Amino acid sequence: MFVSVIVPTYQRPNFIGDCLDSICQNPGHYEIIVMDQSRDDLTEHVVRSKGEPCIIYQRLSRKGASRAKNIAIRMSKGDSLLFTDDDCLVSQDWIGAITGIFERHQEIGAIAGKVMPDYSRQSLLVEPRSVWLEESERVFKVLVDPWQVGGGSGNNLAIRKDSLKSAGLFDEMLGPGAPLKSGEDGDMVYRLLKTGINILYSPEVLVYHRAWRSREDNLRLSFNYGLGRGGFLTKHIAERDNFVYKLSIKLLQQTLKRLFTVSTGPARAEASYFLVGLLLGQILMAHHVITKKHSHINHS
C-alpha cells in the first residue's frame, strides 16, 4: 500500500527536521508532503537539506492548517492519508502499523493512535499536552464525542482516501491559523463517524509529542482549544444535530464543574481560558453560519 504522510508546519525549523527524520526511518512505500506556511525560508532550508526523494515540499502564501491539509490531500497520490504535526516524532513502525491495519481490516476507514510525551527532550519548565495514553484497542462505530477518539487530535490520524470522499475535506474555519484556532481534527473525526465510517483506536500506532510550551503558552492553548470546540459545537447544532446539542450541554457542565472544584493555580486558569474560548468560539461560528446563509440567499 502506497500512503501519503502530510505534515503542516509553521515557523518551526528547529522541530521539522527531527519530525522528518523519524518518518524517514520507517520502511515502506510512501511520500511525505510538507506544507510550509512560514514567513521565512528557514524551514525550507531544513527540509531541502534532507535530500530525500520521498519528501515533497510545498510553500504556501498564507497560514491555516486545515487549508494546508486540504491542498496536500488534493496533491497526494497515496491510497491512505497519514497526518502528524511538526512537533511530533513517529515511531519506527508507525507507517507499517497503519498499513497493516488497513490491509487486514477493510471495514476500518480511519485510525487514531496513541500519543505519548517525548520525555527524552522534555524540560522541567514545560508540561506535556496533546497526549493520549489509552492502552486498549477500540473500534468506534457510532457517534461519540470525537475528542474521546484518540483525543480528537490530528497529530496521529490516518484516513483512507475513499473515506474522505464521504466525509469531505477539513473545515477551513477550524484549526491553527484559522479564525477558530483548533478543532479541525475533532470535527473531521465526528464527520467520519456521522457518515458511517468505522474508526479504530490502536495503541500500537504510536507518536511522541514534544513538550515545549511554557505554562503561559498553555493558557493560550487552552483558549484556542475552547475556540475550536465552541466552533465545532455551533457548526453542528446549526445543522440541527441533536447529538452535538447534548454534547454541548455536557461539555459546559464539565467545564463549569472543573472551574469551581479545582484548586487555584494553573488548572483553574486553564479552565477559565477554555471557557472563555468556548463561548467566544460559539459566537464566532454562529456569525459565520448566519453570514454564509445570507450570502447564499442573496446569490440565489
Short mmCIF file of N, CA and C in Angstrom, two decimals, residues 135-230:
data_model
loop_
_atom_site.label_atom_id
_atom_site.label_comp_id
_atom_site.label_asym_id
_atom_site.label_seq_id
_atom_site.Cartn_x
_atom_site.Cartn_y
_atom_site.Cartn_z
N GLU A 135 -4.59 2.49 26.53
CA GLU A 135 -3.86 1.27 26.18
C GLU A 135 -4.72 0.24 25.46
N SER A 136 -6.04 0.39 25.48
CA SER A 136 -6.93 -0.63 24.92
C SER A 136 -7.35 -0.27 23.49
N GLU A 137 -7.27 -1.25 22.61
CA GLU A 137 -7.74 -1.06 21.24
C GLU A 137 -9.27 -1.00 21.25
N ARG A 138 -9.82 -0.16 20.38
CA ARG A 138 -11.27 0.02 20.36
C ARG A 138 -11.73 0.45 18.98
N VAL A 139 -12.86 -0.07 18.54
CA VAL A 139 -13.46 0.34 17.27
C VAL A 139 -14.67 1.22 17.57
N PHE A 140 -14.70 2.39 16.96
CA PHE A 140 -15.82 3.32 17.11
C PHE A 140 -16.72 3.20 15.88
N LYS A 141 -17.97 2.80 16.11
CA LYS A 141 -18.91 2.59 15.00
C LYS A 141 -20.11 3.53 15.07
N VAL A 142 -20.32 4.15 16.22
CA VAL A 142 -21.46 5.04 16.40
C VAL A 142 -20.96 6.40 16.86
N LEU A 143 -21.85 7.38 16.88
CA LEU A 143 -21.45 8.73 17.27
C LEU A 143 -21.01 8.78 18.73
N VAL A 144 -19.87 9.40 18.94
CA VAL A 144 -19.35 9.66 20.29
C VAL A 144 -18.74 11.06 20.26
N ASP A 145 -18.38 11.55 21.43
CA ASP A 145 -17.60 12.78 21.50
C ASP A 145 -16.29 12.52 20.75
N PRO A 146 -16.03 13.23 19.66
CA PRO A 146 -14.83 12.94 18.86
C PRO A 146 -13.54 13.13 19.62
N TRP A 147 -13.58 13.93 20.70
CA TRP A 147 -12.37 14.12 21.50
C TRP A 147 -12.09 12.93 22.41
N GLN A 148 -12.94 11.91 22.35
CA GLN A 148 -12.68 10.65 23.04
C GLN A 148 -12.10 9.60 22.09
N VAL A 149 -11.89 9.97 20.85
CA VAL A 149 -11.28 9.07 19.86
C VAL A 149 -9.83 9.51 19.67
N GLY A 150 -8.95 8.93 20.45
CA GLY A 150 -7.55 9.33 20.37
C GLY A 150 -7.32 10.78 20.74
N GLY A 151 -8.20 11.32 21.56
CA GLY A 151 -8.07 12.72 21.95
C GLY A 151 -8.54 13.69 20.89
N GLY A 152 -9.12 13.16 19.79
CA GLY A 152 -9.57 14.03 18.71
C GLY A 152 -8.45 14.82 18.09
N SER A 153 -7.23 14.28 18.17
CA SER A 153 -6.07 15.04 17.72
C SER A 153 -5.60 14.58 16.35
N GLY A 154 -5.18 15.53 15.54
CA GLY A 154 -4.68 15.22 14.20
C GLY A 154 -3.21 14.92 14.15
N ASN A 155 -2.53 14.82 15.30
CA ASN A 155 -1.10 14.53 15.25
C ASN A 155 -0.80 13.04 15.12
N ASN A 156 -1.84 12.21 15.12
CA ASN A 156 -1.67 10.77 14.89
C ASN A 156 -2.97 10.21 14.34
N LEU A 157 -3.23 10.51 13.10
CA LEU A 157 -4.51 10.16 12.46
C LEU A 157 -4.25 9.69 11.04
N ALA A 158 -4.91 8.59 10.66
CA ALA A 158 -4.80 8.06 9.30
C ALA A 158 -6.20 7.84 8.75
N ILE A 159 -6.41 8.21 7.50
CA ILE A 159 -7.73 8.11 6.88
C ILE A 159 -7.58 7.53 5.48
N ARG A 160 -8.37 6.53 5.15
CA ARG A 160 -8.41 6.06 3.77
C ARG A 160 -8.94 7.20 2.89
N LYS A 161 -8.38 7.31 1.70
CA LYS A 161 -8.83 8.39 0.82
C LYS A 161 -10.30 8.23 0.44
N ASP A 162 -10.75 7.00 0.29
CA ASP A 162 -12.16 6.77 -0.02
C ASP A 162 -13.07 7.26 1.11
N SER A 163 -12.60 7.16 2.35
CA SER A 163 -13.40 7.63 3.49
C SER A 163 -13.55 9.15 3.45
N LEU A 164 -12.49 9.84 3.02
CA LEU A 164 -12.55 11.30 2.92
C LEU A 164 -13.55 11.74 1.87
N LYS A 165 -13.73 10.94 0.84
CA LYS A 165 -14.70 11.29 -0.19
C LYS A 165 -16.11 11.34 0.40
N SER A 166 -16.35 10.53 1.43
CA SER A 166 -17.65 10.53 2.10
C SER A 166 -17.78 11.68 3.08
N ALA A 167 -16.73 11.92 3.86
CA ALA A 167 -16.80 12.92 4.93
C ALA A 167 -16.52 14.34 4.46
N GLY A 168 -15.76 14.48 3.37
CA GLY A 168 -15.38 15.81 2.91
C GLY A 168 -14.04 16.24 3.47
N LEU A 169 -13.56 17.38 3.03
CA LEU A 169 -12.26 17.90 3.44
C LEU A 169 -12.35 18.57 4.81
N PHE A 170 -11.20 19.02 5.31
CA PHE A 170 -11.16 19.71 6.61
C PHE A 170 -11.86 21.07 6.51
N ASP A 171 -12.52 21.46 7.59
CA ASP A 171 -13.22 22.74 7.66
C ASP A 171 -12.19 23.85 7.87
N GLU A 172 -12.08 24.76 6.91
CA GLU A 172 -11.03 25.78 6.96
C GLU A 172 -11.35 26.95 7.89
N MET A 173 -12.51 26.90 8.56
CA MET A 173 -12.78 27.85 9.65
C MET A 173 -12.11 27.39 10.95
N LEU A 174 -11.78 26.10 11.01
CA LEU A 174 -11.23 25.50 12.21
C LEU A 174 -9.75 25.19 12.03
N GLY A 175 -9.03 25.09 13.15
CA GLY A 175 -7.64 24.67 13.11
C GLY A 175 -6.65 25.81 13.28
N PRO A 176 -5.39 25.48 13.60
CA PRO A 176 -4.35 26.50 13.75
C PRO A 176 -4.24 27.39 12.51
N GLY A 177 -4.14 28.69 12.75
CA GLY A 177 -4.04 29.64 11.64
C GLY A 177 -5.36 30.05 11.05
N ALA A 178 -6.46 29.41 11.48
CA ALA A 178 -7.81 29.75 11.02
C ALA A 178 -8.49 30.61 12.08
N PRO A 179 -9.64 31.19 11.77
CA PRO A 179 -10.31 32.05 12.75
C PRO A 179 -10.58 31.38 14.09
N LEU A 180 -10.84 30.06 14.08
CA LEU A 180 -11.20 29.39 15.33
C LEU A 180 -10.08 28.52 15.91
N LYS A 181 -8.88 28.62 15.38
CA LYS A 181 -7.62 28.22 16.03
C LYS A 181 -7.40 26.73 16.31
N SER A 182 -8.44 25.91 16.37
CA SER A 182 -8.26 24.48 16.66
C SER A 182 -9.53 23.74 16.26
N GLY A 183 -9.56 22.43 16.53
CA GLY A 183 -10.79 21.67 16.38
C GLY A 183 -11.03 21.04 15.03
N GLU A 184 -10.16 21.28 14.04
CA GLU A 184 -10.40 20.73 12.71
C GLU A 184 -10.31 19.21 12.70
N ASP A 185 -9.46 18.64 13.55
CA ASP A 185 -9.29 17.20 13.59
C ASP A 185 -10.47 16.52 14.29
N GLY A 186 -10.93 17.09 15.41
CA GLY A 186 -12.11 16.55 16.08
C GLY A 186 -13.34 16.62 15.18
N ASP A 187 -13.47 17.72 14.46
CA ASP A 187 -14.58 17.88 13.51
C ASP A 187 -14.51 16.82 12.42
N MET A 188 -13.31 16.54 11.92
CA MET A 188 -13.15 15.51 10.90
C MET A 188 -13.53 14.14 11.45
N VAL A 189 -13.06 13.81 12.65
CA VAL A 189 -13.40 12.53 13.27
C VAL A 189 -14.91 12.39 13.41
N TYR A 190 -15.58 13.46 13.83
CA TYR A 190 -17.03 13.40 14.00
C TYR A 190 -17.73 13.18 12.67
N ARG A 191 -17.29 13.89 11.63
CA ARG A 191 -17.94 13.74 10.32
C ARG A 191 -17.69 12.36 9.72
N LEU A 192 -16.53 11.77 9.99
CA LEU A 192 -16.29 10.40 9.55
C LEU A 192 -17.28 9.45 10.20
N LEU A 193 -17.45 9.57 11.52
CA LEU A 193 -18.41 8.72 12.22
C LEU A 193 -19.83 8.95 11.73
N LYS A 194 -20.16 10.21 11.48
CA LYS A 194 -21.52 10.56 11.06
C LYS A 194 -21.86 9.99 9.69
N THR A 195 -20.85 9.79 8.86
CA THR A 195 -21.09 9.21 7.53
C THR A 195 -20.95 7.69 7.54
N GLY A 196 -20.82 7.10 8.73
CA GLY A 196 -20.79 5.65 8.82
C GLY A 196 -19.43 5.01 8.71
N ILE A 197 -18.37 5.79 8.83
CA ILE A 197 -17.00 5.27 8.74
C ILE A 197 -16.58 4.71 10.11
N ASN A 198 -16.09 3.48 10.12
CA ASN A 198 -15.58 2.89 11.36
C ASN A 198 -14.16 3.39 11.63
N ILE A 199 -13.91 3.81 12.87
CA ILE A 199 -12.59 4.32 13.25
C ILE A 199 -12.00 3.41 14.33
N LEU A 200 -10.78 2.95 14.10
CA LEU A 200 -10.08 2.12 15.07
C LEU A 200 -9.09 2.96 15.86
N TYR A 201 -9.16 2.87 17.18
CA TYR A 201 -8.08 3.41 18.01
C TYR A 201 -7.13 2.28 18.32
N SER A 202 -5.84 2.47 18.00
CA SER A 202 -4.84 1.44 18.26
C SER A 202 -3.64 2.04 18.99
N PRO A 203 -3.31 1.51 20.18
CA PRO A 203 -2.13 2.00 20.89
C PRO A 203 -0.83 1.58 20.22
N GLU A 204 -0.91 0.65 19.24
CA GLU A 204 0.29 0.23 18.52
C GLU A 204 0.72 1.28 17.49
N VAL A 205 -0.18 2.17 17.15
CA VAL A 205 0.14 3.27 16.23
C VAL A 205 0.60 4.43 17.11
N LEU A 206 1.91 4.60 17.21
CA LEU A 206 2.48 5.43 18.27
C LEU A 206 3.24 6.64 17.75
N VAL A 207 2.95 7.78 18.37
CA VAL A 207 3.64 9.05 18.07
C VAL A 207 4.06 9.67 19.40
N TYR A 208 5.18 10.37 19.37
CA TYR A 208 5.66 11.09 20.56
C TYR A 208 5.50 12.59 20.32
N HIS A 209 4.89 13.26 21.28
CA HIS A 209 4.69 14.70 21.18
C HIS A 209 5.73 15.42 22.02
N ARG A 210 6.42 16.36 21.41
CA ARG A 210 7.48 17.09 22.11
C ARG A 210 6.86 18.19 22.97
N ALA A 211 7.16 18.15 24.25
CA ALA A 211 6.66 19.17 25.18
C ALA A 211 7.59 20.37 25.16
N TRP A 212 7.08 21.49 24.69
CA TRP A 212 7.94 22.67 24.55
C TRP A 212 7.27 23.95 25.03
N ARG A 213 5.99 23.88 25.35
CA ARG A 213 5.27 25.10 25.72
C ARG A 213 5.44 25.42 27.21
N SER A 214 5.51 26.70 27.50
CA SER A 214 5.52 27.15 28.89
C SER A 214 4.09 27.15 29.43
N ARG A 215 3.94 27.41 30.71
CA ARG A 215 2.59 27.49 31.29
C ARG A 215 1.79 28.63 30.66
N GLU A 216 2.47 29.73 30.33
CA GLU A 216 1.79 30.84 29.66
C GLU A 216 1.31 30.41 28.28
N ASP A 217 2.13 29.66 27.57
CA ASP A 217 1.72 29.13 26.26
C ASP A 217 0.51 28.22 26.41
N ASN A 218 0.48 27.44 27.47
CA ASN A 218 -0.63 26.51 27.67
C ASN A 218 -1.94 27.23 27.97
N LEU A 219 -1.87 28.42 28.55
CA LEU A 219 -3.09 29.21 28.74
C LEU A 219 -3.66 29.63 27.39
N ARG A 220 -2.77 30.09 26.51
CA ARG A 220 -3.23 30.45 25.16
C ARG A 220 -3.78 29.22 24.44
N LEU A 221 -3.12 28.09 24.64
CA LEU A 221 -3.57 26.86 24.00
C LEU A 221 -4.95 26.46 24.52
N SER A 222 -5.18 26.60 25.81
CA SER A 222 -6.49 26.29 26.39
C SER A 222 -7.58 27.17 25.79
N PHE A 223 -7.27 28.46 25.63
CA PHE A 223 -8.22 29.38 25.00
C PHE A 223 -8.50 28.94 23.56
N ASN A 224 -7.45 28.59 22.82
CA ASN A 224 -7.61 28.17 21.43
C ASN A 224 -8.40 26.86 21.34
N TYR A 225 -8.15 25.94 22.27
CA TYR A 225 -8.93 24.70 22.29
C TYR A 225 -10.41 25.01 22.52
N GLY A 226 -10.68 25.96 23.39
CA GLY A 226 -12.07 26.36 23.62
C GLY A 226 -12.70 26.97 22.38
N LEU A 227 -11.95 27.83 21.70
CA LEU A 227 -12.45 28.43 20.46
C LEU A 227 -12.88 27.36 19.46
N GLY A 228 -11.98 26.41 19.22
CA GLY A 228 -12.28 25.37 18.24
C GLY A 228 -13.44 24.49 18.65
N ARG A 229 -13.48 24.15 19.93
CA ARG A 229 -14.57 23.29 20.40
C ARG A 229 -15.90 24.02 20.31
N GLY A 230 -15.91 25.29 20.67
CA GLY A 230 -17.14 26.07 20.55
C GLY A 230 -17.60 26.19 19.11
#
